[in-house]
Short mmCIF file of C-alpha atoms in Angstrom, two decimals:
data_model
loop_
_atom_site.label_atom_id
_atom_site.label_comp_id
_atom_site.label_asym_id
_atom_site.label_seq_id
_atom_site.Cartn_x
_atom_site.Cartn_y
_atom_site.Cartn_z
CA UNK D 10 26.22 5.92 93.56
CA UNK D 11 23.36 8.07 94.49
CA UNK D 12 19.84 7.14 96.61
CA UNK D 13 18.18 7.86 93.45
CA UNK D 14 17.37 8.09 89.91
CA UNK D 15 14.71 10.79 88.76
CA UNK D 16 13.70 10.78 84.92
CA UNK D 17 11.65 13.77 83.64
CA UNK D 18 10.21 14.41 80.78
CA UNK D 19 7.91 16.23 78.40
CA UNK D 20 6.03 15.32 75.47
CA UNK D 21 4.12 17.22 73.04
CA UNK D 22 1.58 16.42 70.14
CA UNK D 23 0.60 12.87 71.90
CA UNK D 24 -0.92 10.39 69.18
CA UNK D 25 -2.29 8.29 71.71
CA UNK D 26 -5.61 7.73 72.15
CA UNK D 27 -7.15 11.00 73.19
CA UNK D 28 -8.92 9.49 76.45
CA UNK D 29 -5.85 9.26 77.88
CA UNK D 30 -4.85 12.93 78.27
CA UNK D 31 -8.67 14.03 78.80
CA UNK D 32 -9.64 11.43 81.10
CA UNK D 33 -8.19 11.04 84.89
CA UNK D 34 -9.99 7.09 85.38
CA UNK D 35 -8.11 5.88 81.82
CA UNK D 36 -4.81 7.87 82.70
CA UNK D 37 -4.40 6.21 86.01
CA UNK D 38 -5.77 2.54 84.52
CA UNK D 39 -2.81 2.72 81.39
CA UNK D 40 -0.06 4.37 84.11
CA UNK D 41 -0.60 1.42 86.85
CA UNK D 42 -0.51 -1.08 84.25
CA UNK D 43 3.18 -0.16 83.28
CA UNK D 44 3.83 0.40 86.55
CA UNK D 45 3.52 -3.44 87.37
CA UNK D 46 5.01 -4.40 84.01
CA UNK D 47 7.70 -2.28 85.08
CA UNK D 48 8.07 -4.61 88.20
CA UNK D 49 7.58 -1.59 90.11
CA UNK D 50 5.69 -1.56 93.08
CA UNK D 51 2.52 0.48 93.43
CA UNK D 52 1.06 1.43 96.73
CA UNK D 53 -1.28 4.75 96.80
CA UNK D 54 -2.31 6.56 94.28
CA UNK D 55 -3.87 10.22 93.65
CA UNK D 56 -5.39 11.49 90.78
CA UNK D 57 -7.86 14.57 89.80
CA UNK D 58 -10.24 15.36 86.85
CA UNK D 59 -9.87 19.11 85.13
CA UNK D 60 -12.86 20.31 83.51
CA UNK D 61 -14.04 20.07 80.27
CA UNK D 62 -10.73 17.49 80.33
CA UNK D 63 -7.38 16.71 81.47
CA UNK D 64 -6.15 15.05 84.07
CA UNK D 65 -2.92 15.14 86.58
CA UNK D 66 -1.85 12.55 89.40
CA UNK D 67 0.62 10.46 90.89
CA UNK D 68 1.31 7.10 91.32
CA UNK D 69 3.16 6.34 94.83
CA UNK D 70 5.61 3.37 94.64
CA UNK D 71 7.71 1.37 97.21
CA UNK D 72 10.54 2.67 95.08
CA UNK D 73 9.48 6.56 95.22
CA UNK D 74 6.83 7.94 92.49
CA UNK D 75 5.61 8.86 89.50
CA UNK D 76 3.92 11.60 88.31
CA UNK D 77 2.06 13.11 85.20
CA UNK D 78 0.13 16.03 84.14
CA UNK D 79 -1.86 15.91 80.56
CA UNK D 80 -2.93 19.00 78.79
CA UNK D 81 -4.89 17.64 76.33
CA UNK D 82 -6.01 21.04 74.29
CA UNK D 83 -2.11 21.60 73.54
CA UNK D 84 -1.15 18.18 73.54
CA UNK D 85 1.00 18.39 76.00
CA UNK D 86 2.24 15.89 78.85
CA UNK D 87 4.36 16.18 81.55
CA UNK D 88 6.39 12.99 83.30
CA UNK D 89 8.21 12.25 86.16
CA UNK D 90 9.50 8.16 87.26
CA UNK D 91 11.14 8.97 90.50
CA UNK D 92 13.19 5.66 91.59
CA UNK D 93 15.12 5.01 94.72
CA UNK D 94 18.04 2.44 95.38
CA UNK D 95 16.74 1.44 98.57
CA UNK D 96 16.41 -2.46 98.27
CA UNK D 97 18.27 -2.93 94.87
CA UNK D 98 19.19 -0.35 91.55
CA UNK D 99 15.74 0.43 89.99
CA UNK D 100 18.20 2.13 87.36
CA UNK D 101 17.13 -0.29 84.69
CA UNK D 102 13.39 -0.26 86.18
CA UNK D 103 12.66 3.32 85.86
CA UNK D 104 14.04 3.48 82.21
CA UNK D 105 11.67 0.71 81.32
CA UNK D 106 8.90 2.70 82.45
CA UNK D 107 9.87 5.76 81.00
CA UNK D 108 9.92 4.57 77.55
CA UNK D 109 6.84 2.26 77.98
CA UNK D 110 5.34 5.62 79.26
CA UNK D 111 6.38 7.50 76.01
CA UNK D 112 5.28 4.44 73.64
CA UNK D 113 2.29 4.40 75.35
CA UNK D 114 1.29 8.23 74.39
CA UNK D 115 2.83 8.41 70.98
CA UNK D 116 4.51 12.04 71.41
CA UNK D 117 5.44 13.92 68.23
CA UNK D 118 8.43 15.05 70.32
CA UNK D 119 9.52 14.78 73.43
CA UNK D 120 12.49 15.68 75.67
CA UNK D 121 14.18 13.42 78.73
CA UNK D 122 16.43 14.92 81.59
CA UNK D 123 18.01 12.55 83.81
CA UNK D 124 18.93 13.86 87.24
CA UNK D 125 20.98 11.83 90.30
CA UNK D 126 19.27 12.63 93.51
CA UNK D 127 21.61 13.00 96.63
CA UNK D 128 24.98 12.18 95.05
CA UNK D 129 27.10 11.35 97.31
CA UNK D 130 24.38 9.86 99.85
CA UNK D 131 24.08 6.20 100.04
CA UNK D 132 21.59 4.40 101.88
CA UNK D 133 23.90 1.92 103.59
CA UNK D 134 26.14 4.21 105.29
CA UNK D 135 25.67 5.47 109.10
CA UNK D 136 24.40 8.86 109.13
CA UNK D 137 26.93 11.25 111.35
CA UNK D 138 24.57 13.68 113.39
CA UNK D 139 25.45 16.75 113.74
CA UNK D 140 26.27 18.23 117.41
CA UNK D 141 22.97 19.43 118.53
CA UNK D 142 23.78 23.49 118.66
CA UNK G 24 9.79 30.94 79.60
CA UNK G 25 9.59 27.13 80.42
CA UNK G 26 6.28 25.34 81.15
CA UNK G 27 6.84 24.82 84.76
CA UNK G 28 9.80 24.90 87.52
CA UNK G 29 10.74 21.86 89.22
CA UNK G 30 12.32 21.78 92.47
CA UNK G 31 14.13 18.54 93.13
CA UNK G 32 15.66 18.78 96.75
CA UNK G 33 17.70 15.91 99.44
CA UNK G 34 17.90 16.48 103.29
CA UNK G 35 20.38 14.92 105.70
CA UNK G 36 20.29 14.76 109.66
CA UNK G 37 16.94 16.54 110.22
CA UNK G 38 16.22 17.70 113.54
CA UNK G 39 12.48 17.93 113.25
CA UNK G 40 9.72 16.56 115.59
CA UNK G 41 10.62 12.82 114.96
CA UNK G 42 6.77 11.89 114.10
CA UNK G 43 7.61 14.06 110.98
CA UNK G 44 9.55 11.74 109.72
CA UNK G 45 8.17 8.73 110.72
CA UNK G 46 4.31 8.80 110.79
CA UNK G 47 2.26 9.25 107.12
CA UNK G 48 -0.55 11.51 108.68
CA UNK G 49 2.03 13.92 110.36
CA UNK G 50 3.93 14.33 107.63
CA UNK G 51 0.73 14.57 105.49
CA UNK G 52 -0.62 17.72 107.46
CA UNK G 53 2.05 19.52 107.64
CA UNK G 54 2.76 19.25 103.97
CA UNK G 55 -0.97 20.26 103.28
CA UNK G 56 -0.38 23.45 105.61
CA UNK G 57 2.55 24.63 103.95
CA UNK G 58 1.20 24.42 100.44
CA UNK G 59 -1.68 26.17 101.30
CA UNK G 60 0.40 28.84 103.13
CA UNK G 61 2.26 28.89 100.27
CA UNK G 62 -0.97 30.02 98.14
CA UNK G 63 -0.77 26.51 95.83
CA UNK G 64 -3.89 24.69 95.38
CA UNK G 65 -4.25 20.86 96.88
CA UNK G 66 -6.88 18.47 94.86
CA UNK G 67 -5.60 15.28 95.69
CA UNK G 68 -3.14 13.11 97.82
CA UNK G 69 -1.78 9.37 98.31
CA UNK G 70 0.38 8.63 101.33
CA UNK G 71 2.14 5.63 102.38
CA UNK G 72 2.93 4.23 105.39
CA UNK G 73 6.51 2.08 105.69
CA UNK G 74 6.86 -0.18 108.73
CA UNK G 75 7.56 0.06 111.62
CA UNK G 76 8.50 4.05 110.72
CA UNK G 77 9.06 5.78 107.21
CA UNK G 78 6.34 7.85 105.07
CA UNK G 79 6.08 8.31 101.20
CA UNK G 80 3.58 10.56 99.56
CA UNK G 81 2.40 13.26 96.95
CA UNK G 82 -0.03 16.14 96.90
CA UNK G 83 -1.52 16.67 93.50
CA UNK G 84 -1.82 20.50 93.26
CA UNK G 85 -4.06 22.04 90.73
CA UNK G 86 -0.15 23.55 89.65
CA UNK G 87 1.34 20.03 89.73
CA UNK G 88 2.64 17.83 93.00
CA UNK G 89 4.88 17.67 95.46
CA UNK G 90 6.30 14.64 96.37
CA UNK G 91 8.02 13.64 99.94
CA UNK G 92 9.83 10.32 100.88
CA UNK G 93 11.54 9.82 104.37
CA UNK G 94 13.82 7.54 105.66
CA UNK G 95 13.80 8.19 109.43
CA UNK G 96 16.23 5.76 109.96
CA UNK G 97 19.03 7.66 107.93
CA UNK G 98 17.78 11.17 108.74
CA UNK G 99 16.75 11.39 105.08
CA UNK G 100 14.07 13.13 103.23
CA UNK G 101 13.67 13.55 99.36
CA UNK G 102 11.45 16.58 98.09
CA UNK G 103 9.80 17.63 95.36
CA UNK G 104 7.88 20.52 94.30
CA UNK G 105 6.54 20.79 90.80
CA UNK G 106 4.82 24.03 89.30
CA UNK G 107 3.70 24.90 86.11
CA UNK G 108 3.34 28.38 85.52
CA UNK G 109 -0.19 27.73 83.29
CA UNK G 110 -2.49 30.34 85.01
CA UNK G 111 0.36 32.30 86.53
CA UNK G 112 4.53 32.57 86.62
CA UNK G 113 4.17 30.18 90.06
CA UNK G 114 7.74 30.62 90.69
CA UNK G 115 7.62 32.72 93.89
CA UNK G 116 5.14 30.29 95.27
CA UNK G 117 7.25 27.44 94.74
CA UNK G 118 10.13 28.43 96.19
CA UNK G 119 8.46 29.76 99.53
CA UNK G 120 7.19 26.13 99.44
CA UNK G 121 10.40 24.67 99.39
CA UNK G 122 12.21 26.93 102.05
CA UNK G 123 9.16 26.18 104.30
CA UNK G 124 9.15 22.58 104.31
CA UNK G 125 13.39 22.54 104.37
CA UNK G 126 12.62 24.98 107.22
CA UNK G 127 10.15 22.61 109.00
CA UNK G 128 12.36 19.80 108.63
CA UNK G 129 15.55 21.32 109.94
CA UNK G 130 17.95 19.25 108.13
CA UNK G 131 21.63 19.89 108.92
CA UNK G 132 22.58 19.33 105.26
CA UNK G 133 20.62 19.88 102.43
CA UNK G 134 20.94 20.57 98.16
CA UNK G 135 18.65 21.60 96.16
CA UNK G 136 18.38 22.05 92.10
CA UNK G 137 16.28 23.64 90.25
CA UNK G 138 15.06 22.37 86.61
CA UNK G 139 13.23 24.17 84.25
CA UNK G 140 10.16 21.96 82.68
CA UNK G 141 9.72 22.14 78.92
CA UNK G 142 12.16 24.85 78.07
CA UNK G 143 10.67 26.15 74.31
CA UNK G 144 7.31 25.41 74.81
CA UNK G 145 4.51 27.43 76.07
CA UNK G 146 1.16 26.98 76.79
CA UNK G 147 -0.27 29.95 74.56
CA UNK G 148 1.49 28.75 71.52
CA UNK G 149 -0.55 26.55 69.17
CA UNK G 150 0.50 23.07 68.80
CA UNK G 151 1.46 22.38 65.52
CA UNK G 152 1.23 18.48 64.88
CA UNK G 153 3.37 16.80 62.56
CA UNK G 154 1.99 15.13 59.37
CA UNK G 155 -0.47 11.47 60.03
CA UNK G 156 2.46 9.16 58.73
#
């Protein structure tokens, strides 16, 4: 087991509707939406407008985060779903939202890496300090 | 070339200032300090705070984000730091980000790995779109 699951991915020549990657009030509306159908947990949120369009933020969750970053004049979409197995395995969780995420932009192509954060760390065990030298 | 770096980092056992680790605004600041140091652009940020101690949050940079999530009571921290290289190759800056917040936090064990975003693409290429079907 690991603390966490982190799913990244990009995705280029989005279908979607084009508000999405040009506009930051739209990105943030469709992303927090999933989030909750996810059964994820939202609780801040940060997200900027890039002129003439585009728009990049991050949703904080109880879980961890995610993140994205549109650029709309290539098509072009970064994503990150950043889970934790704090309280339970959001395993299942953060794959939802991944692919809801993809679905929900219509990519031409897109790629997924899946990476294990701290391997070998679990949350339940007693943390050994080291001798303070 | 890749579109962007990504630097996905754990921490174990760190001997910071405790309020680091435990207090959203602390953590916050000196996050904010170190990107700018770092010559990365902040335009945005959403931090959490977990009762009674623990802090979650991102910075949205104009490059991309960082992310940060402690757990205080484990002597854990999670890191991210996220760069495209759209403007510039932001490489240099990212990783002087990353030794300066592992160096801040003064964990006893950390790992880092280092994930190239969008490996084939490039932001100068035109975006050839596939056919309306």
């Amino acid at each position: 087991m690991a603390l966490g699951l982190h799913l990244l991915a990009e995705l280029q020549g989005c279908r979607c509707t084009p508000v999405l990657l040009e506009q930051a009030p739209a990105l943030e509306a469709a992303c927090a939406g999933l989030v909750q159908a996810a059964g994820l947990q939202q609780v801040a949120a940060a997200f900027h407008q890039f002129q003439p369009a585009g728009a990049t933020g991050t949703l904080v969750l109880a879980e961890s985060h995610i993140a994205i970053h549109t650029w709309p004049e290539h098509g072009l979409i970064t994503l990150d779903v950043f889970v934790c197995h704090y309280a339970a395995d959001n395993t299942a969780r953060a794959e939802h939202l991944l692919a809801a995420l993809i679905s929900q932009f219509a990519p031409a192509w897109h790629h997924v890496q899946r990476i294990e954060r701290g391997r070998g760390l679990q949350f339940s065990a007693p943390v050994t300090l080291p001798d303070p030298r």
